[in-house]
């Protein structure tokens, strides 16, 4: 299943435990200050609804490869939806874009994980991102451009550099994008596999 492969590769990229099948989805114990655990579901099922009724505290996240309305319909009132995201797959090779003058890019690799960093001429970090090549997929993760360096094509340069660092060209390329990211990636040869909806309890009762 491509969702489990993406989620497993994401765990590799972030040094997290591998996903565990549970409630008809996959649980990842993230154990951070902002998130204790998340469950990712390929579709609405009885297990998702059952799980939602057992959680009463913040820092637990439910994620669905499906629309926000679908997810909202099976959640108790305490749950709140987050901004929409989208599960996407590359269908074309990313375009080559020249790095603007004054910037330098560095790509490093540690096992299955790659990191790309673009620095400005002052040495400040302008853009960064990660990729992981594992479980038969190649996933992009945490692609970020600093606000003062946006609209210069740095994200495109960074993703092409990660793409070129792949060792297995046949592996599907996957990512989860925000609404703004989806619009950009769609122009770069990506297609939407499905909406990717998220909900959590914002504050304890």
Coordinates of N, CA, C and O in Angstrom, one line a residue, residues 115-198:
X115 N 19.5 15.4 2.8 CA 19.2 16.8 3.3 C 19.8 17.8 2.3 O 21.0 17.6 1.9
X116 N 19.0 18.8 1.9 CA 19.5 19.8 1.0 C 19.3 21.2 1.7 O 18.3 21.4 2.4
X117 N 20.3 22.0 1.6 CA 20.3 23.3 2.3 C 20.8 24.4 1.3 O 21.9 24.2 0.7
X118 N 20.1 25.4 1.2 CA 20.5 26.6 0.4 C 20.8 27.7 1.3 O 20.0 28.1 2.1
X119 N 22.0 28.3 1.2 CA 22.4 29.4 2.0 C 22.5 30.7 1.1 O 22.9 30.6 -0.1
X120 N 22.2 31.8 1.7 CA 22.4 33.1 1.0 C 23.8 33.5 1.1 O 24.7 32.9 1.7
X121 N 24.1 34.6 0.4 CA 25.5 35.1 0.4 C 26.0 35.5 1.8 O 27.2 35.6 2.0
X122 N 25.1 35.8 2.7 CA 25.5 36.1 4.1 C 25.7 34.9 4.9 O 26.1 35.0 6.1
X123 N 25.4 33.7 4.4 CA 25.5 32.5 5.1 C 24.2 32.1 5.8 O 24.2 31.0 6.5
X124 N 23.2 32.9 5.7 CA 21.9 32.6 6.4 C 21.2 31.4 5.6 O 21.3 31.3 4.4
X125 N 20.5 30.6 6.3 CA 19.8 29.5 5.7 C 18.5 30.0 5.0 O 17.6 30.6 5.6
X126 N 18.5 29.9 3.7 CA 17.4 30.4 2.9 C 16.3 29.4 2.6 O 15.1 29.7 2.5
X127 N 16.7 28.1 2.5 CA 15.8 27.1 2.2 C 16.4 25.7 2.6 O 17.6 25.6 2.6
X128 N 15.5 24.8 2.9 CA 16.0 23.5 3.3 C 14.9 22.4 3.1 O 13.8 22.8 3.0
X129 N 15.4 21.2 3.0 CA 14.4 20.1 2.9 C 15.1 18.8 3.0 O 16.3 18.7 2.9
X130 N 14.3 17.7 3.2 CA 14.7 16.4 3.3 C 14.1 15.5 2.3 O 13.0 15.8 1.8
X131 N 14.7 14.3 2.1 CA 14.1 13.2 1.4 C 14.5 11.9 1.9 O 15.6 11.9 2.6
X132 N 13.7 10.9 1.7 CA 14.1 9.6 2.2 C 13.7 8.6 1.1 O 12.7 8.7 0.5
X133 N 14.7 7.6 0.9 CA 14.5 6.6 -0.1 C 14.4 5.3 0.6 O 15.4 4.7 1.0
X134 N 13.2 4.8 0.8 CA 13.0 3.6 1.6 C 11.6 3.0 1.3 O 10.7 3.7 0.8
X135 N 11.5 1.7 1.6 CA 10.2 1.1 1.4 C 9.6 1.2 0.0 O 8.4 1.2 -0.2
X136 N 10.5 1.3 -1.0 CA 10.1 1.3 -2.4 C 9.6 2.6 -2.8 O 9.0 2.7 -3.9
X137 N 9.8 3.7 -2.1 CA 9.3 5.0 -2.5 C 10.4 6.0 -2.2 O 11.3 5.8 -1.4
X138 N 10.2 7.2 -2.8 CA 11.1 8.3 -2.5 C 10.2 9.5 -2.1 O 9.4 10.0 -2.8
X139 N 10.4 9.9 -0.8 CA 9.5 10.9 -0.3 C 10.2 12.2 0.0 O 11.4 12.2 0.4
X140 N 9.6 13.3 -0.2 CA 10.1 14.7 0.2 C 9.4 15.1 1.5 O 8.2 14.9 1.7
X141 N 10.2 15.8 2.3 CA 9.7 16.1 3.6 C 10.3 17.4 4.1 O 11.5 17.7 3.9
X142 N 9.5 18.2 4.8 CA 9.9 19.5 5.4 C 10.6 20.4 4.4 O 11.7 20.9 4.7
X143 N 10.0 20.6 3.3 CA 10.6 21.5 2.3 C 10.1 23.0 2.7 O 9.0 23.3 2.7
X144 N 11.1 23.8 3.1 CA 10.8 25.1 3.6 C 11.7 26.2 3.0 O 12.9 25.9 2.9
X145 N 11.1 27.3 2.7 CA 11.9 28.4 2.2 C 11.6 29.6 3.2 O 10.4 29.9 3.5
X146 N 12.6 30.2 3.7 CA 12.4 31.4 4.6 C 11.6 32.5 3.9 O 11.8 32.7 2.7
X147 N 10.7 33.1 4.6 CA 9.8 34.1 4.0 C 10.6 35.2 3.1 O 10.1 35.5 2.0
X148 N 11.7 35.7 3.6 CA 12.4 36.7 2.9 C 13.2 36.2 1.6 O 13.7 37.0 0.9
X149 N 13.1 34.9 1.4 CA 13.8 34.3 0.2 C 12.8 33.7 -0.7 O 13.3 32.9 -1.6
X150 N 11.5 33.9 -0.5 CA 10.6 33.2 -1.4 C 10.4 33.9 -2.7 O 10.9 35.0 -2.9
X151 N 9.8 33.2 -3.6 CA 9.5 33.7 -5.0 C 10.8 33.9 -5.8 O 10.9 34.8 -6.7
X152 N 11.8 33.1 -5.5 CA 13.0 33.1 -6.2 C 13.3 31.7 -6.9 O 14.4 31.5 -7.4
X153 N 12.4 30.8 -6.7 CA 12.6 29.4 -7.2 C 13.5 28.5 -6.4 O 14.0 27.5 -6.9
X154 N 13.8 28.9 -5.2 CA 14.7 28.1 -4.4 C 14.1 26.7 -4.1 O 14.9 25.8 -4.0
X155 N 12.8 26.7 -3.8 CA 12.2 25.4 -3.5 C 12.3 24.4 -4.7 O 12.6 23.2 -4.6
X156 N 12.2 25.0 -5.9 CA 12.3 24.1 -7.1 C 13.8 23.6 -7.3 O 14.0 22.5 -7.6
X157 N 14.7 24.5 -7.0 CA 16.1 24.1 -7.1 C 16.4 23.0 -6.1 O 17.1 22.0 -6.4
X158 N 15.9 23.2 -4.9 CA 16.1 22.3 -3.8 C 15.5 20.9 -4.1 O 16.2 19.9 -3.9
X159 N 14.3 20.9 -4.6 CA 13.7 19.6 -4.9 C 14.3 18.9 -6.0 O 14.5 17.6 -6.0
X160 N 14.8 19.6 -7.0 CA 15.5 19.0 -8.1 C 16.8 18.4 -7.6 O 17.2 17.3 -8.1
X161 N 17.5 19.1 -6.7 CA 18.8 18.5 -6.1 C 18.5 17.2 -5.4 O 19.3 16.3 -5.5
X162 N 17.4 17.2 -4.6 CA 17.1 15.9 -3.9 C 16.7 14.8 -4.9 O 17.1 13.7 -4.8
X163 N 15.9 15.2 -5.9 CA 15.5 14.2 -7.0 C 16.8 13.6 -7.6 O 16.8 12.4 -7.8
X164 N 17.7 14.4 -7.9 CA 19.0 14.0 -8.6 C 19.8 13.1 -7.7 O 20.7 12.4 -8.2
X165 N 19.6 13.1 -6.4 CA 20.4 12.3 -5.4 C 19.8 10.9 -5.2 O 20.3 10.1 -4.5
X166 N 18.7 10.6 -5.9 CA 18.1 9.3 -5.8 C 19.0 8.2 -6.3 O 19.8 8.5 -7.2
X167 N 18.9 7.1 -5.8 CA 19.6 5.9 -6.3 C 18.8 4.9 -7.1 O 19.3 4.1 -7.8
X168 N 17.4 5.0 -6.9 CA 16.5 4.1 -7.6 C 15.5 5.0 -8.3 O 14.5 5.4 -7.7
X169 N 15.7 5.2 -9.6 CA 14.9 6.1 -10.3 C 13.4 5.6 -10.6 O 12.5 6.4 -10.9
X170 N 13.2 4.3 -10.4 CA 11.8 3.8 -10.6 C 10.9 4.0 -9.4 O 9.7 3.8 -9.5
X171 N 11.4 4.4 -8.3 CA 10.6 4.5 -7.1 C 9.7 5.7 -7.2 O 10.1 6.8 -7.6
X172 N 8.4 5.5 -6.9 CA 7.4 6.7 -6.9 C 7.9 7.8 -6.0 O 8.4 7.5 -4.9
X173 N 7.7 9.0 -6.4 CA 8.1 10.2 -5.6 C 6.8 10.8 -5.0 O 5.8 11.0 -5.7
X174 N 6.8 10.9 -3.7 CA 5.6 11.3 -2.9 C 5.8 12.4 -2.0 O 7.0 12.6 -1.5
X175 N 4.8 13.2 -1.7 CA 4.8 14.2 -0.6 C 3.4 14.5 -0.2 O 2.4 14.2 -0.8
X176 N 3.3 15.2 1.0 CA 2.1 15.8 1.4 C 2.3 17.3 1.3 O 3.2 17.9 1.9
X177 N 1.3 18.0 0.7 CA 1.5 19.5 0.4 C 0.3 20.2 1.1 O -0.8 19.7 1.2
X178 N 0.6 21.5 1.5 CA -0.4 22.4 1.9 C -1.2 22.9 0.7 O -0.9 22.5 -0.5
X179 N -2.2 23.7 0.9 CA -3.0 24.2 -0.2 C -2.1 25.0 -1.1 O -2.2 24.9 -2.4
X180 N -1.3 25.9 -0.6 CA -0.4 26.7 -1.4 C 0.6 25.8 -2.1 O 1.0 26.0 -3.3
X181 N 1.2 24.8 -1.4 CA 2.1 23.9 -2.0 C 1.5 23.1 -3.1 O 2.2 22.9 -4.1
X182 N 0.3 22.7 -3.0 CA -0.4 21.9 -4.0 C -0.4 22.7 -5.3 O -0.1 22.2 -6.4
X183 N -0.7 24.0 -5.2 CA -0.8 24.8 -6.4 C 0.5 24.9 -7.1 O 0.6 24.8 -8.3
X184 N 1.6 25.0 -6.3 CA 3.0 25.1 -6.9 C 3.4 23.7 -7.5 O 3.8 23.7 -8.6
X185 N 3.2 22.7 -6.7 CA 3.6 21.4 -7.2 C 2.8 20.9 -8.5 O 3.4 20.2 -9.3
X186 N 1.6 21.3 -8.6 CA 0.8 21.0 -9.7 C 1.4 21.5 -11.0 O 1.3 21.0 -12.1
X187 N 2.1 22.7 -10.9 CA 2.8 23.3 -12.1 C 4.1 22.7 -12.3 O 4.7 22.9 -13.4
X188 N 4.6 21.8 -11.4 CA 5.9 21.2 -11.5 C 5.8 19.7 -11.9 O 6.8 19.0 -11.7
X189 N 4.6 19.3 -12.3 CA 4.5 17.9 -12.7 C 4.1 16.9 -11.6 O 4.4 15.7 -11.7
X190 N 3.3 17.4 -10.7 CA 2.7 16.5 -9.6 C 1.2 16.4 -9.8 O 0.6 17.4 -10.2
X191 N 0.7 15.3 -9.4 CA -0.8 15.1 -9.3 C -1.2 14.8 -7.9 O -0.5 14.2 -7.1
X192 N -2.5 15.1 -7.6 CA -3.1 14.8 -6.3 C -3.6 13.4 -6.3 O -4.4 13.1 -7.1
X193 N -3.1 12.6 -5.3 CA -3.7 11.3 -5.1 C -5.0 11.4 -4.4 O -6.0 10.7 -4.7
X194 N -5.0 12.2 -3.3 CA -6.2 12.4 -2.5 C -6.0 13.6 -1.6 O -4.9 14.0 -1.3
X195 N -7.2 14.2 -1.1 CA -7.0 15.1 0.0 C -6.4 14.4 1.2 O -6.5 13.2 1.3
X196 N -5.8 15.1 2.1 CA -5.2 14.6 3.3 C -5.6 15.5 4.4 O -5.1 16.6 4.7
X197 N -6.7 15.0 5.1 CA -7.3 15.8 6.2 C -6.8 15.4 7.6 O -6.5 14.2 7.8
X198 N -6.8 16.4 8.4 CA -6.3 16.2 9.8 C -7.2 16.8 10.8 O -7.9 17.9 10.6

